[in-house]
Short mmCIF file of C-alpha atoms in Angstrom, two decimals:
data_model
loop_
_atom_site.label_atom_id
_atom_site.label_comp_id
_atom_site.label_asym_id
_atom_site.label_seq_id
_atom_site.Cartn_x
_atom_site.Cartn_y
_atom_site.Cartn_z
CA MET A 18 113.59 73.15 63.84
CA ASN A 19 116.28 75.65 64.88
CA GLN A 20 115.06 76.34 68.40
CA SER A 21 116.98 78.14 71.11
CA GLU A 22 118.39 75.95 73.88
CA ALA A 23 116.08 77.51 76.48
CA SER A 24 112.98 76.30 74.65
CA LEU A 25 114.23 72.75 74.16
CA SER A 26 113.75 71.32 77.62
CA PRO A 27 110.46 69.44 77.83
CA THR A 28 108.30 70.47 80.77
CA VAL A 29 107.12 66.88 81.17
CA GLN A 30 109.58 64.36 82.59
CA LEU A 31 109.75 61.46 80.14
CA PRO A 32 109.85 57.95 81.56
CA GLY A 33 113.22 56.29 81.07
CA GLU A 34 111.68 53.10 79.71
CA LEU A 35 110.52 54.77 76.47
CA ARG A 36 111.86 53.27 73.25
CA PHE A 37 112.54 54.99 69.94
CA ALA A 38 113.09 53.69 66.41
CA PHE A 39 115.47 55.11 63.82
CA VAL A 40 114.88 53.98 60.23
CA GLU A 41 117.72 54.84 57.86
CA ALA A 42 118.17 54.50 54.13
CA SER A 43 121.28 52.82 52.76
CA TRP A 44 121.86 55.24 49.88
CA HIS A 45 124.67 57.65 50.78
CA VAL A 46 125.00 55.76 54.04
CA ASP A 47 128.09 57.69 55.16
CA ILE A 48 126.09 60.91 55.09
CA VAL A 49 122.92 59.39 56.59
CA HIS A 50 124.97 57.91 59.44
CA GLN A 51 125.93 61.44 60.46
CA ALA A 52 122.27 62.07 61.29
CA ARG A 53 121.99 58.77 63.13
CA ASP A 54 125.14 59.37 65.18
CA ALA A 55 124.09 62.92 66.09
CA PHE A 56 120.59 61.65 66.97
CA PHE A 57 122.11 59.07 69.33
CA ALA A 58 124.38 61.67 70.93
CA GLU A 59 121.55 64.14 71.54
CA MET A 60 119.25 61.43 72.88
CA ALA A 61 122.02 60.31 75.27
CA ARG A 62 122.40 63.90 76.50
CA SER A 63 118.69 63.77 77.30
CA GLY A 64 118.92 60.49 79.21
CA PHE A 65 118.09 57.97 76.49
CA GLY A 66 121.10 55.82 75.68
CA ALA A 67 121.71 53.55 72.73
CA ASP A 68 119.81 50.74 74.45
CA ALA A 69 116.59 52.80 74.12
CA ILE A 70 116.93 53.19 70.34
CA ASP A 71 116.48 50.48 67.72
CA VAL A 72 117.97 51.07 64.27
CA PHE A 73 116.41 49.63 61.13
CA ASP A 74 118.18 49.78 57.77
CA VAL A 75 116.17 49.98 54.56
CA PRO A 76 117.37 50.13 50.95
CA GLY A 77 116.20 53.68 50.24
CA ALA A 78 113.92 56.48 51.37
CA PHE A 79 110.90 54.97 49.65
CA GLU A 80 110.98 52.01 52.04
CA ILE A 81 110.98 54.10 55.22
CA PRO A 82 107.19 54.67 55.61
CA LEU A 83 106.18 50.99 55.55
CA HIS A 84 108.78 50.15 58.18
CA ALA A 85 107.71 53.19 60.20
CA GLN A 86 104.08 52.11 60.01
CA ARG A 87 104.80 48.60 61.29
CA LEU A 88 107.01 49.97 64.05
CA ALA A 89 104.32 52.45 65.11
CA ARG A 90 101.58 49.82 65.06
CA SER A 91 103.69 47.52 67.24
CA GLY A 92 103.08 49.83 70.20
CA ARG A 93 106.72 49.49 71.27
CA TYR A 94 107.95 52.94 70.26
CA ALA A 95 107.25 56.43 71.57
CA ALA A 96 108.39 57.88 68.24
CA VAL A 97 109.93 56.81 64.93
CA VAL A 98 112.59 58.77 63.04
CA GLY A 99 113.23 58.35 59.32
CA SER A 100 116.48 59.50 57.74
CA ALA A 101 117.59 59.56 54.12
CA LEU A 102 119.34 61.65 51.52
CA VAL A 103 117.30 61.78 48.32
CA VAL A 104 119.43 63.29 45.58
CA ASP A 105 118.76 64.76 42.19
CA GLY A 106 120.27 62.21 39.84
CA GLY A 107 119.47 64.20 36.72
CA ILE A 108 115.81 63.23 36.63
CA TYR A 109 112.91 64.65 38.59
CA ARG A 110 112.23 61.44 40.49
CA HIS A 111 113.85 62.84 43.66
CA ASP A 112 111.05 65.39 44.16
CA PHE A 113 108.42 62.68 43.82
CA VAL A 114 110.23 60.32 46.18
CA SER A 115 110.83 62.87 48.92
CA GLN A 116 107.30 64.26 48.73
CA THR A 117 105.84 60.75 48.83
CA VAL A 118 107.98 59.70 51.79
CA VAL A 119 107.21 62.78 53.87
CA GLN A 120 103.47 62.57 53.09
CA ALA A 121 103.44 58.87 53.95
CA LEU A 122 105.17 59.57 57.27
CA MET A 123 102.54 62.21 58.03
CA ASP A 124 99.79 59.72 57.17
CA VAL A 125 101.33 57.08 59.46
CA GLN A 126 101.62 59.63 62.26
CA LEU A 127 98.00 60.70 61.95
CA ASP A 128 96.78 57.11 61.60
CA THR A 129 98.69 55.65 64.55
CA GLY A 130 99.17 58.61 66.89
CA VAL A 131 102.89 57.80 67.05
CA PRO A 132 105.14 60.75 66.15
CA MET A 133 107.06 60.40 62.91
CA ILE A 134 110.14 62.60 62.79
CA SER A 135 111.61 63.25 59.36
CA ALA A 136 115.28 63.69 58.64
CA VAL A 137 114.65 62.91 54.98
CA LEU A 138 116.42 65.62 53.03
CA THR A 139 116.27 66.42 49.34
CA PRO A 140 118.89 68.88 48.18
CA HIS A 141 118.61 70.22 44.69
CA HIS A 142 121.73 69.90 42.60
CA PHE A 143 123.66 67.49 44.84
CA HIS A 144 126.93 66.54 43.22
CA GLU A 145 129.30 63.75 44.21
CA HIS A 146 132.28 66.06 44.67
CA ALA A 147 134.21 66.66 47.87
CA GLU A 148 132.66 70.04 48.76
CA HIS A 149 129.06 68.85 48.51
CA ARG A 150 129.83 65.68 50.42
CA LYS A 151 131.62 67.64 53.16
CA TYR A 152 128.71 70.10 53.42
CA PHE A 153 126.10 67.34 53.70
CA LEU A 154 128.15 65.36 56.20
CA ARG A 155 128.01 68.42 58.48
CA HIS A 156 124.40 69.26 57.60
CA PHE A 157 123.14 65.76 58.42
CA ALA A 158 124.82 65.93 61.83
CA VAL A 159 122.84 69.11 62.53
CA LYS A 160 119.65 67.46 61.28
CA GLY A 161 120.24 64.41 63.50
CA THR A 162 120.52 66.64 66.56
CA GLU A 163 117.39 68.54 65.54
CA ALA A 164 115.54 65.26 64.94
CA ALA A 165 116.33 64.11 68.49
CA GLN A 166 115.17 67.43 69.91
CA ALA A 167 111.97 67.33 67.87
CA CYS A 168 111.40 63.74 68.90
CA LEU A 169 111.68 64.46 72.62
CA LEU A 170 109.69 67.69 72.45
CA THR A 171 106.91 66.04 70.46
CA VAL A 172 106.64 63.07 72.80
CA ALA A 173 106.64 65.41 75.82
CA GLY A 174 104.10 67.71 74.18
CA LEU A 175 101.73 64.85 73.43
CA ARG A 176 102.01 63.64 77.03
CA ARG A 177 101.13 67.13 78.26
CA LEU A 178 98.21 67.24 75.87
CA ASP A 179 96.97 63.83 77.01
CA GLU A 180 97.20 64.98 80.66
CA ARG A 181 95.12 68.08 79.92
CA LEU A 182 92.56 66.17 77.90
CA SER A 183 92.11 63.55 80.61
CA ALA A 184 91.66 66.13 83.39
#
């Protein structure tokens, strides 16, 4: 997303009773939790504390879309965030998995009208050494913050759009 701070404040006041879902994969959980923790921190800065966010753990990235779909269809959530680290394990499966997950999240979003925010990242050539792990720990924290900002801006933008369309 990489927006400037001035453009991040939604022009629509969001009701405090909104709920959000965060679906996270268990692979590389220490790295994925950086996104979750940063998401929670940014949401709290915007007035939505931990009690407004439900976390759902899934085995891997591939399981995120089905959970996201059920959460969206429940009508309980203003938006759903999916987070995972899909790594290149020496085979090309990671490209297929990440592409499938992101496309499925888009399909769920278009089908349900509930925003799906993706913090599903697929680095090429991830290695289990200290430098890569340190880099991705930091990078996922940035992505968690950006996911929260995108979440709030998207929900606010859709509310503005609905107001204009109903006028």
